[in-house]
């Protein structure tokens, strides 16, 4: 689905593999050790090749990792993008450990980095709703709200946000929020 805002900017949603969707920036659902893993993280490193992990090794050596609610940038290797934003979403416990704020911060940080790097189109997976068990309805609400809030800003250079959902049922949940 495609939702065009009054200012002409676009929010898109589709079912697919994020490593196959061309955008300027691709967001990875990473972990704070930036160590790679399963899910979308594994898919991004497999498709992007070793240069992404080499850059993360450098970041890890300098900064030790990335705190929850933040993100770091690398090149995109063989992916159909220029940059990857490795965002660290919260592990969902009971909703009383700042999960909501931390997930919103993740999206905000990626969009802020996108602005700094003149990224016009950016694709997101459903951060935290896989291994990190964030309830999908709440996570979708946060994700879509942050994307729309950013796209509505008149001075934002990002023109298009794409949510790439990995299943039809995730897609249904996300598309109902708009
Ligand atoms: P987290 O640890 O943040 O929960 P996961 O990678 O376990 O991250 O899951 C996040 C979401 O990404 C889940 O909905 C999962 O189904 C989805 N996912 C897994 N592989 C891909 C992929 N190749 N493209 C898009 N989404 C994916």
Coordinates of N, CA, C and O and ligand atoms in Angstrom, one line a residue:
X1 N 0.8 -1.2 0.0 CA 0.0 0.0 0.0 C 0.9 1.3 0.0 O 2.0 1.2 0.4
X2 N 0.3 2.3 -0.5 CA 1.0 3.6 -0.6 C 0.1 4.7 0.0 O -1.1 4.8 -0.3
X3 N 0.7 5.5 0.9 CA 0.0 6.6 1.6 C 0.7 7.8 1.2 O 1.9 8.0 1.6
X4 N 0.1 8.7 0.4 CA 0.7 9.9 0.0 C 0.3 11.0 1.0 O -0.9 11.3 1.2
X5 N 1.2 11.7 1.6 CA 0.9 12.8 2.5 C 0.5 14.1 1.7 O 0.9 14.1 0.5
X6 N 0.0 15.0 2.3 CA -0.4 16.3 1.6 C 0.8 17.0 1.0 O 0.7 17.7 0.0
X7 N 2.0 16.8 1.7 CA 3.2 17.5 1.1 C 3.8 16.7 0.0 O 4.9 17.0 -0.4
X8 N 3.2 15.6 -0.4 CA 3.7 14.8 -1.5 C 4.6 13.6 -1.1 O 5.0 12.8 -2.0
X9 N 5.0 13.6 0.1 CA 5.9 12.5 0.6 C 5.2 11.2 0.7 O 3.9 11.2 0.8
X10 N 5.9 10.1 0.7 CA 5.3 8.8 0.6 C 5.6 7.9 1.8 O 6.7 7.8 2.2
X11 N 4.5 7.2 2.3 CA 4.7 6.1 3.2 C 4.3 4.8 2.5 O 3.1 4.8 2.0
X12 N 5.2 3.9 2.3 CA 4.8 2.7 1.6 C 5.0 1.4 2.5 O 5.8 1.4 3.4
X13 N 4.2 0.4 2.2 CA 4.3 -0.9 3.0 C 4.2 -2.0 2.0 O 3.4 -1.9 1.1
X14 N 5.0 -3.0 2.2 CA 5.0 -4.1 1.3 C 5.5 -5.4 2.1 O 6.2 -5.3 3.1
X15 N 5.1 -6.5 1.5 CA 5.6 -7.8 2.1 C 6.8 -8.2 1.3 O 6.7 -8.2 0.0
X16 N 7.9 -8.5 2.0 CA 9.1 -8.9 1.2 C 10.3 -9.1 2.1 O 10.2 -9.0 3.3
X17 N 11.4 -9.2 1.4 CA 12.7 -9.4 2.0 C 13.4 -8.0 1.8 O 13.6 -7.6 0.7
X18 N 13.8 -7.4 2.9 CA 14.3 -6.1 2.9 C 15.6 -6.0 2.1 O 16.0 -4.9 1.6
X19 N 16.3 -7.1 2.0 CA 17.6 -7.1 1.3 C 17.4 -7.0 -0.2 O 18.4 -6.8 -1.0
X20 N 16.2 -7.1 -0.7 CA 15.9 -7.0 -2.1 C 15.1 -5.8 -2.5 O 14.8 -5.6 -3.7
X21 N 14.9 -4.9 -1.6 CA 14.1 -3.7 -1.9 C 15.1 -2.5 -2.0 O 15.7 -2.1 -1.1
X22 N 15.2 -1.9 -3.2 CA 16.2 -0.8 -3.4 C 15.7 0.5 -2.8 O 14.6 0.9 -3.1
X23 N 16.5 1.0 -1.8 CA 16.3 2.3 -1.2 C 17.6 2.9 -0.9 O 18.6 2.1 -0.9
X24 N 17.7 4.2 -0.7 CA 19.0 4.8 -0.4 C 19.6 4.2 1.0 O 20.8 3.9 1.1
X25 N 18.7 4.0 1.9 CA 19.1 3.5 3.2 C 18.3 2.3 3.7 O 17.1 2.4 3.5
X26 N 18.9 1.3 4.2 CA 18.2 0.1 4.7 C 18.5 0.1 6.2 O 19.6 0.2 6.7
X27 N 17.4 -0.2 7.0 CA 17.6 -0.3 8.4 C 17.7 -1.7 8.8 O 16.9 -2.6 8.3
X28 N 18.6 -2.0 9.7 CA 18.8 -3.4 10.2 C 18.3 -3.4 11.7 O 18.5 -2.4 12.4
X29 N 17.7 -4.5 12.1 CA 17.3 -4.7 13.5 C 18.5 -5.4 14.1 O 18.6 -6.7 14.1
X30 N 19.4 -4.7 14.7 CA 20.7 -5.2 15.2 C 20.6 -5.5 16.7 O 19.6 -5.3 17.3
X31 N 21.7 -5.9 17.3 CA 21.8 -6.0 18.7 C 22.9 -5.1 19.2 O 23.7 -4.6 18.5
X32 N 22.9 -4.9 20.6 CA 23.8 -3.8 21.0 C 25.3 -4.2 20.9 O 26.2 -3.3 20.9
X33 N 25.6 -5.5 20.7 CA 27.0 -5.9 20.5 C 27.4 -5.7 19.0 O 28.6 -5.8 18.7
X34 N 26.4 -5.3 18.2 CA 26.6 -5.2 16.7 C 27.3 -6.4 16.2 O 28.1 -6.4 15.3
X35 N 27.0 -7.6 16.7 CA 27.7 -8.8 16.5 C 27.0 -9.7 15.4 O 27.5 -10.8 15.1
X36 N 26.0 -9.2 14.8 CA 25.3 -10.0 13.8 C 24.4 -11.0 14.6 O 24.5 -11.2 15.8
X37 N 23.5 -11.7 13.8 CA 22.6 -12.6 14.5 C 21.7 -13.2 13.5 O 22.0 -13.3 12.3
X38 N 20.5 -13.7 14.0 CA 19.5 -14.3 13.1 C 18.6 -13.3 12.5 O 18.9 -12.1 12.5
X39 N 17.5 -13.7 12.0 CA 16.4 -12.8 11.5 C 16.9 -11.9 10.5 O 17.7 -12.3 9.6
X40 N 16.5 -10.7 10.5 CA 16.8 -9.7 9.5 C 18.3 -9.3 9.5 O 18.9 -9.1 8.4
X41 N 18.9 -9.4 10.7 CA 20.3 -9.1 10.8 C 21.1 -10.1 10.0 O 22.0 -9.7 9.2
X42 N 20.8 -11.4 10.2 CA 21.5 -12.4 9.4 C 21.3 -12.2 7.9 O 22.3 -12.3 7.1
X43 N 20.1 -11.9 7.5 CA 19.8 -11.8 6.1 C 20.6 -10.6 5.5 O 21.2 -10.7 4.4
X44 N 20.7 -9.5 6.3 CA 21.5 -8.3 5.8 C 22.9 -8.6 5.6 O 23.6 -8.3 4.6
X45 N 23.5 -9.3 6.6 CA 25.0 -9.6 6.5 C 25.2 -10.6 5.4 O 26.2 -10.5 4.6
X46 N 24.3 -11.6 5.2 CA 24.5 -12.6 4.1 C 24.4 -11.9 2.8 O 25.3 -12.1 1.9
X47 N 23.4 -11.1 2.6 CA 23.2 -10.5 1.3 C 24.2 -9.3 1.0 O 24.7 -9.1 -0.1
X48 N 24.6 -8.6 2.1 CA 25.5 -7.5 1.9 C 27.0 -7.8 1.8 O 27.8 -7.0 1.3
X49 N 27.4 -9.0 2.3 CA 28.8 -9.4 2.3 C 29.5 -8.9 3.5 O 29.0 -8.1 4.3
X50 N 30.8 -9.3 3.6 CA 31.7 -9.1 4.8 C 32.0 -7.6 5.1 O 32.4 -7.3 6.2
X51 N 31.9 -6.7 4.1 CA 32.4 -5.4 4.4 C 31.5 -4.7 5.5 O 32.1 -3.9 6.2
X52 N 30.3 -5.1 5.6 CA 29.4 -4.5 6.6 C 30.0 -4.8 8.0 O 30.1 -4.0 8.9
X53 N 30.3 -6.1 8.2 CA 30.8 -6.6 9.5 C 32.2 -5.9 9.8 O 32.5 -5.6 10.9
X54 N 33.0 -5.8 8.7 CA 34.3 -5.1 8.9 C 34.1 -3.7 9.4 O 34.8 -3.3 10.4
X55 N 33.1 -3.0 8.9 CA 32.9 -1.6 9.4 C 32.4 -1.6 10.8 O 32.7 -0.8 11.6
X56 N 31.5 -2.6 11.1 CA 31.0 -2.7 12.5 C 32.1 -3.1 13.5 O 32.1 -2.6 14.6
X57 N 33.1 -3.9 13.0 CA 34.2 -4.3 13.9 C 34.9 -3.0 14.3 O 35.3 -2.8 15.5
X58 N 35.1 -2.1 13.4 CA 35.7 -0.8 13.6 C 34.9 0.0 14.6 O 35.5 0.6 15.6
X59 N 33.6 0.1 14.4 CA 32.8 0.9 15.4 C 32.8 0.3 16.8 O 32.9 1.0 17.8
X60 N 32.8 -1.1 16.8 CA 32.9 -1.8 18.1 C 34.2 -1.5 18.8 O 34.2 -1.2 20.0
X61 N 35.3 -1.5 18.0 CA 36.6 -1.2 18.6 C 36.6 0.2 19.2 O 37.2 0.5 20.2
X62 N 36.0 1.2 18.5 CA 36.0 2.6 19.0 C 35.0 2.9 20.0 O 35.3 3.6 21.0
X63 N 33.8 2.3 19.9 CA 32.7 2.7 20.8 C 32.2 1.6 21.7 O 31.3 1.9 22.5
X64 N 32.6 0.4 21.4 CA 32.2 -0.7 22.2 C 30.8 -1.4 21.8 O 30.5 -2.4 22.3
X65 N 30.1 -0.7 20.9 CA 28.8 -1.3 20.5 C 27.8 -0.1 20.3 O 28.2 1.0 20.0
X66 N 26.5 -0.4 20.5 CA 25.5 0.6 20.3 C 24.4 0.4 21.3 O 23.9 -0.7 21.5
X67 N 24.1 1.5 22.1 CA 23.1 1.3 23.1 C 21.7 1.1 22.5 O 21.4 1.5 21.4
X68 N 20.8 0.4 23.3 CA 19.4 0.2 22.9 C 18.8 1.6 22.7 O 19.0 2.5 23.5
X69 N 18.0 1.7 21.6 CA 17.3 2.9 21.3 C 18.2 3.8 20.4 O 17.7 4.9 20.1
X70 N 19.3 3.3 20.0 CA 20.2 4.1 19.1 C 20.5 3.3 17.8 O 20.0 2.2 17.6
X71 N 21.4 3.9 17.0 CA 21.7 3.3 15.7 C 23.1 3.7 15.2 O 23.5 4.8 15.6
X72 N 23.8 2.9 14.5 CA 25.0 3.3 13.8 C 24.9 3.1 12.3 O 24.1 2.3 11.9
X73 N 25.8 3.8 11.6 CA 25.7 3.7 10.1 C 26.9 3.0 9.5 O 28.1 3.2 10.0
X74 N 26.7 2.1 8.5 CA 27.8 1.6 7.7 C 27.4 1.7 6.2 O 26.3 2.0 5.9
X75 N 28.3 1.4 5.4 CA 28.0 1.2 4.0 C 27.1 0.0 3.8 O 26.8 -0.7 4.8
X76 N 26.7 -0.3 2.6 CA 25.7 -1.4 2.4 C 26.3 -2.6 1.6 O 25.5 -3.4 1.2
X77 N 27.6 -2.6 1.3 CA 28.1 -3.7 0.6 C 27.4 -4.0 -0.7 O 27.2 -3.1 -1.5
X78 N 27.0 -5.3 -0.9 CA 26.3 -5.6 -2.1 C 24.8 -5.4 -2.1 O 24.1 -5.7 -3.0
X79 N 24.3 -4.8 -1.0 CA 22.8 -4.5 -0.9 C 22.4 -3.4 -1.9 O 23.3 -2.6 -2.2
X80 N 21.2 -3.4 -2.3 CA 20.8 -2.3 -3.3 C 20.5 -1.0 -2.5 O 19.4 -0.5 -2.6
X81 N 21.5 -0.5 -1.9 CA 21.4 0.7 -1.1 C 22.8 1.3 -0.9 O 23.8 0.7 -1.3
X82 N 22.8 2.5 -0.4 CA 24.2 3.1 -0.1 C 24.6 2.9 1.3 O 25.8 2.8 1.6
X83 N 23.6 2.9 2.2 CA 23.9 2.9 3.7 C 23.0 1.9 4.4 O 21.9 1.7 4.0
X84 N 23.6 1.3 5.5 CA 22.7 0.6 6.4 C 22.8 1.2 7.8 O 23.8 1.6 8.3
X85 N 21.6 1.4 8.3 CA 21.5 2.0 9.7 C 21.2 0.8 10.6 O 20.1 0.2 10.5
X86 N 22.1 0.5 11.5 CA 21.9 -0.7 12.4 C 21.3 -0.1 13.7 O 22.0 0.5 14.5
X87 N 20.0 -0.4 13.8 CA 19.3 0.1 15.0 C 19.1 -1.0 16.0 O 18.8 -2.1 15.7
X88 N 19.3 -0.6 17.3 CA 19.1 -1.6 18.4 C 17.8 -1.3 19.1 O 17.6 -0.4 19.9
X89 N 16.8 -2.2 18.8 CA 15.5 -2.1 19.4 C 15.6 -2.7 20.8 O 16.5 -3.5 21.2
X90 N 14.5 -2.4 21.6 CA 14.5 -3.0 23.0 C 14.0 -4.4 23.0 O 13.2 -4.8 22.1
X91 N 14.5 -5.2 23.9 CA 13.9 -6.6 24.1 C 12.7 -6.3 24.9 O 12.7 -5.6 25.9
X92 N 11.5 -6.8 24.5 CA 10.3 -6.6 25.2 C 10.2 -7.5 26.4 O 10.4 -8.7 26.4
X93 N 10.0 -6.8 27.6 CA 9.8 -7.6 28.8 C 8.3 -7.6 29.2 O 7.6 -8.5 29.0
X94 N 7.9 -6.4 29.8 CA 6.5 -6.3 30.3 C 5.9 -5.0 29.9 O 4.8 -4.7 30.4
X95 N 6.6 -4.2 29.1 CA 6.1 -2.9 28.8 C 6.4 -1.8 29.8 O 6.0 -0.7 29.6
X96 N 7.0 -2.2 30.9 CA 7.3 -1.3 32.0 C 8.8 -0.9 32.1 O 9.2 -0.4 33.1
X97 N 9.5 -1.3 31.0 CA 11.0 -1.0 31.0 C 11.3 -0.1 29.9 O 12.3 -0.3 29.2
X98 N 10.6 1.0 29.7 CA 10.8 2.0 28.7 C 10.8 1.4 27.2 O 11.4 2.0 26.3
X99 N 10.2 0.3 27.1 CA 10.2 -0.4 25.7 C 9.6 0.6 24.7 O 10.2 0.7 23.6
X100 N 8.5 1.2 25.0 CA 7.8 2.1 24.0 C 8.8 3.2 23.6 O 9.0 3.5 22.4
X101 N 9.4 3.9 24.6 CA 10.2 5.1 24.3 C 11.5 4.6 23.6 O 11.9 5.3 22.6
X102 N 12.0 3.5 23.9 CA 13.2 3.0 23.3 C 13.0 2.6 21.8 O 13.8 2.9 21.0
X103 N 11.8 2.0 21.6 CA 11.5 1.7 20.2 C 11.3 2.9 19.4 O 11.8 3.1 18.2
X104 N 10.6 3.9 19.9 CA 10.3 5.2 19.2 C 11.7 5.9 18.9 O 11.9 6.4 17.8
X105 N 12.6 5.8 19.9 CA 13.9 6.5 19.7 C 14.7 5.8 18.6 O 15.4 6.5 17.8
X106 N 14.6 4.5 18.4 CA 15.2 3.8 17.4 C 14.8 4.3 16.0 O 15.7 4.6 15.1
X107 N 13.5 4.5 15.8 CA 13.0 5.0 14.5 C 13.5 6.4 14.3 O 13.9 6.8 13.3
X108 N 13.4 7.2 15.4 CA 13.8 8.6 15.3 C 15.3 8.8 15.0 O 15.7 9.6 14.1
X109 N 16.1 8.0 15.6 CA 17.6 8.0 15.4 C 17.9 7.7 13.9 O 18.7 8.3 13.3
X110 N 17.2 6.6 13.4 CA 17.5 6.3 12.0 C 17.1 7.4 11.1 O 17.8 7.7 10.1
X111 N 16.0 8.0 11.3 CA 15.5 9.1 10.5 C 16.4 10.3 10.6 O 16.6 11.0 9.6
X112 N 16.9 10.6 11.8 CA 17.8 11.7 12.0 C 19.1 11.4 11.2 O 19.7 12.2 10.5
X113 N 19.6 10.1 11.3 CA 20.8 9.8 10.5 C 20.6 9.9 9.0 O 21.5 10.3 8.3
X114 N 19.4 9.5 8.6 CA 19.0 9.6 7.2 C 19.1 11.0 6.7 O 19.7 11.3 5.7
X115 N 18.6 11.9 7.5 CA 18.7 13.4 7.2 C 20.2 13.8 7.1 O 20.6 14.5 6.2
X116 N 21.0 13.4 8.1 CA 22.4 13.8 8.1 C 23.2 13.3 6.9 O 24.1 13.9 6.4
X117 N 22.7 12.1 6.3 CA 23.4 11.5 5.2 C 22.7 11.7 3.9 O 23.0 11.1 2.9
X118 N 21.8 12.7 3.9 CA 21.0 13.0 2.7 C 20.4 11.8 2.0 O 20.4 11.7 0.8
X119 N 19.8 10.9 2.8 CA 19.1 9.7 2.3 C 17.7 10.2 2.0 O 17.0 10.7 2.9
X120 N 17.2 9.9 0.8 CA 15.9 10.3 0.4 C 14.8 9.2 0.6 O 13.7 9.5 0.8
X121 N 15.3 8.0 0.4 CA 14.3 6.9 0.6 C 15.0 5.9 1.6 O 16.1 5.5 1.6
X122 N 14.1 5.4 2.6 CA 14.7 4.6 3.6 C 13.7 3.4 3.9 O 12.5 3.7 4.0
X123 N 14.2 2.2 4.1 CA 13.3 1.1 4.3 C 13.6 0.5 5.7 O 14.7 0.4 6.2
X124 N 12.5 0.2 6.4 CA 12.6 -0.4 7.8 C 12.0 -1.8 7.8 O 10.9 -2.0 7.2
X125 N 12.6 -2.7 8.6 CA 11.9 -3.9 9.0 C 11.1 -3.6 10.2 O 11.1 -2.5 10.7
X126 N 10.3 -4.6 10.7 CA 9.6 -4.4 11.9 C 10.5 -4.6 13.1 O 10.6 -5.8 13.6
X127 N 11.2 -3.6 13.6 CA 12.2 -3.7 14.6 C 11.6 -4.2 15.9 O 10.5 -3.8 16.3
X128 N 12.3 -5.1 16.5 CA 12.0 -5.7 17.9 C 10.8 -6.7 17.9 O 10.6 -7.3 19.0
X129 N 10.1 -6.9 16.8 CA 9.0 -7.8 16.9 C 9.3 -9.3 16.5 O 8.4 -10.1 16.5
X130 N 10.6 -9.6 16.3 CA 10.9 -11.0 16.1 C 11.5 -11.6 17.3 O 10.8 -11.8 18.3
X131 N 12.8 -11.8 17.4 CA 13.4 -12.4 18.5 C 13.2 -11.6 19.8 O 13.2 -12.1 20.9
X132 N 13.0 -10.2 19.6 CA 12.9 -9.4 20.8 C 11.5 -9.3 21.3 O 11.2 -8.6 22.3
X133 N 10.5 -10.0 20.6 CA 9.2 -10.2 21.1 C 8.3 -9.0 21.4 O 7.4 -9.1 22.3
X134 N 8.5 -7.9 20.8 CA 7.7 -6.7 21.0 C 6.3 -7.0 20.4 O 6.2 -7.4 19.2
X135 N 5.2 -6.8 21.1 CA 3.9 -7.1 20.5 C 3.7 -6.3 19.3 O 3.9 -5.1 19.3
X136 N 3.3 -7.0 18.2 CA 3.4 -6.3 16.9 C 2.4 -5.1 16.7 O 2.7 -4.1 16.1
X137 N 1.2 -5.2 17.4 CA 0.3 -4.1 17.2 C 0.8 -2.8 17.8 O 0.8 -1.7 17.2
X138 N 1.4 -2.9 19.0 CA 2.0 -1.7 19.6 C 3.2 -1.2 18.9 O 3.4 0.0 18.7
X139 N 4.0 -2.2 18.4 CA 5.2 -1.8 17.7 C 4.9 -1.1 16.4 O 5.5 -0.1 16.0
X140 N 3.8 -1.6 15.7 CA 3.4 -1.0 14.4 C 2.9 0.4 14.6 O 3.2 1.3 13.9
X141 N 2.2 0.6 15.7 CA 1.7 2.0 16.0 C 2.9 2.9 16.2 O 2.8 4.1 15.7
X142 N 3.9 2.5 16.9 CA 5.0 3.4 17.2 C 5.8 3.6 15.9 O 6.1 4.8 15.6
X143 N 6.0 2.6 15.1 CA 6.8 2.7 13.9 C 6.1 3.7 12.9 O 6.7 4.6 12.4
X144 N 4.8 3.5 12.7 CA 4.1 4.3 11.7 C 4.0 5.7 12.2 O 4.1 6.7 11.5
X145 N 3.7 5.9 13.5 CA 3.6 7.2 14.1 C 4.9 8.0 13.9 O 4.9 9.2 13.5
X146 N 6.1 7.4 14.2 CA 7.3 8.1 14.0 C 7.6 8.4 12.6 O 8.2 9.5 12.2
X147 N 7.3 7.5 11.7 CA 7.5 7.7 10.2 C 6.7 8.9 9.7 O 7.2 9.8 9.1
X148 N 5.4 8.9 10.1 CA 4.5 10.0 9.6 C 5.0 11.3 10.2 O 5.0 12.3 9.5
X149 N 5.3 11.3 11.5 CA 5.7 12.5 12.2 C 7.0 13.1 11.4 O 7.0 14.3 11.2
X150 N 7.9 12.2 11.0 CA 9.0 12.7 10.3 C 8.7 13.2 8.9 O 9.1 14.3 8.5
X151 N 7.9 12.5 8.2 CA 7.6 12.9 6.8 C 6.8 14.2 6.8 O 6.8 14.9 5.8
X152 N 6.0 14.4 7.8 CA 5.2 15.7 7.9 C 6.0 16.9 8.1 O 5.6 18.0 7.8
X153 N 7.3 16.8 8.6 CA 8.1 17.9 8.8 C 8.5 18.6 7.4 O 9.0 17.9 6.6
X154 N 8.2 19.9 7.3 CA 8.4 20.5 6.0 C 9.8 20.5 5.5 O 10.1 20.4 4.3
X155 N 10.8 20.6 6.5 CA 12.2 20.7 6.1 C 12.9 19.3 6.0 O 14.1 19.3 5.7
X156 N 12.1 18.2 6.2 CA 12.7 16.9 6.1 C 13.1 16.6 4.7 O 12.3 16.8 3.8
X157 N 14.3 16.1 4.5 CA 14.8 15.7 3.1 C 14.3 14.3 2.7 O 14.3 14.0 1.6
X158 N 14.1 13.5 3.7 CA 13.6 12.1 3.4 C 12.2 12.2 2.7 O 11.3 12.9 3.3
X159 N 12.1 11.6 1.6 CA 10.9 11.7 0.8 C 10.0 10.5 0.9 O 8.8 10.6 0.6
X160 N 10.6 9.4 1.3 CA 9.8 8.1 1.3 C 10.3 7.2 2.3 O 11.5 6.9 2.5
X161 N 9.4 6.7 3.1 CA 9.7 5.6 4.1 C 8.9 4.4 3.7 O 7.7 4.4 3.4
X162 N 9.7 3.3 3.6 CA 9.1 2.0 3.2 C 9.2 1.0 4.4 O 10.3 0.8 4.9
X163 N 8.1 0.4 4.8 CA 8.1 -0.7 5.8 C 8.0 -2.0 5.0 O 7.1 -2.2 4.2
X164 N 9.1 -2.8 5.2 CA 9.1 -4.1 4.5 C 8.8 -5.2 5.5 O 9.6 -5.5 6.4
X165 N 7.6 -5.7 5.4 CA 7.1 -6.7 6.4 C 7.4 -8.1 5.8 O 7.3 -8.3 4.6
X166 N 7.7 -9.0 6.8 CA 8.2 -10.3 6.3 C 7.0 -11.3 6.2 O 7.3 -12.4 5.7
X167 N 5.8 -10.9 6.6 CA 4.7 -11.9 6.5 C 3.4 -11.1 6.2 O 3.4 -9.9 6.5
X168 N 2.5 -11.7 5.6 CA 1.2 -11.1 5.3 C 0.5 -10.6 6.6 O -0.1 -9.5 6.6
X169 N 0.6 -11.4 7.6 CA -0.1 -11.0 8.9 C 0.6 -9.7 9.5 O -0.1 -8.8 10.0
X170 N 1.9 -9.6 9.4 CA 2.6 -8.4 9.9 C 2.1 -7.2 9.0 O 1.8 -6.1 9.5
X171 N 2.1 -7.5 7.7 CA 1.6 -6.4 6.8 C 0.2 -5.9 7.1 O -0.1 -4.7 7.1
X172 N -0.7 -6.9 7.4 CA -2.1 -6.5 7.8 C -2.1 -5.6 9.0 O -2.8 -4.6 9.0
X173 N -1.3 -5.9 10.0 CA -1.2 -5.1 11.2 C -0.7 -3.7 10.9 O -1.3 -2.7 11.4
X174 N 0.4 -3.6 10.2 CA 1.0 -2.3 9.9 C 0.0 -1.5 9.1 O -0.1 -0.3 9.3
X175 N -0.6 -2.1 8.1 CA -1.4 -1.3 7.1 C -2.7 -0.8 7.8 O -3.2 0.3 7.4
X176 N -3.1 -1.4 8.9 CA -4.3 -1.0 9.6 C -4.1 0.3 10.4 O -5.0 1.0 10.8
X177 N -2.8 0.5 10.7 CA -2.5 1.7 11.6 C -2.6 3.0 10.8 O -2.9 4.0 11.4
X178 N -2.3 2.9 9.5 CA -2.2 4.2 8.7 C -3.6 4.8 8.6 O -4.6 4.1 8.3
Ligands
LIG1 P1 14.5 -8.2 16.6 O1 15.6 -9.0 17.3 O2 14.6 -6.8 16.6 O3 13.1 -8.7 17.0 P2 14.3 -10.0 14.2 O4 15.2 -10.0 13.0 O5 14.3 -11.2 15.1 O6 14.7 -8.6 15.0 O7 12.8 -9.7 13.7 C1 12.4 -8.4 13.3 C2 11.4 -8.6 12.1 O8 12.1 -8.8 10.9 C3 10.5 -9.8 12.3 O9 9.2 -9.4 11.9 C4 11.1 -10.8 11.2 O10 10.1 -11.7 10.7 C5 11.5 -9.8 10.2 N1 12.5 -10.3 9.2 C6 13.3 -11.4 9.2 N2 14.0 -11.5 8.1 C7 13.7 -10.4 7.3 C8 14.0 -9.9 6.0 N3 14.9 -10.6 5.2 N4 13.4 -8.8 5.5 C9 12.4 -8.2 6.2 N5 12.1 -8.5 7.5 C10 12.7 -9.7 8.0

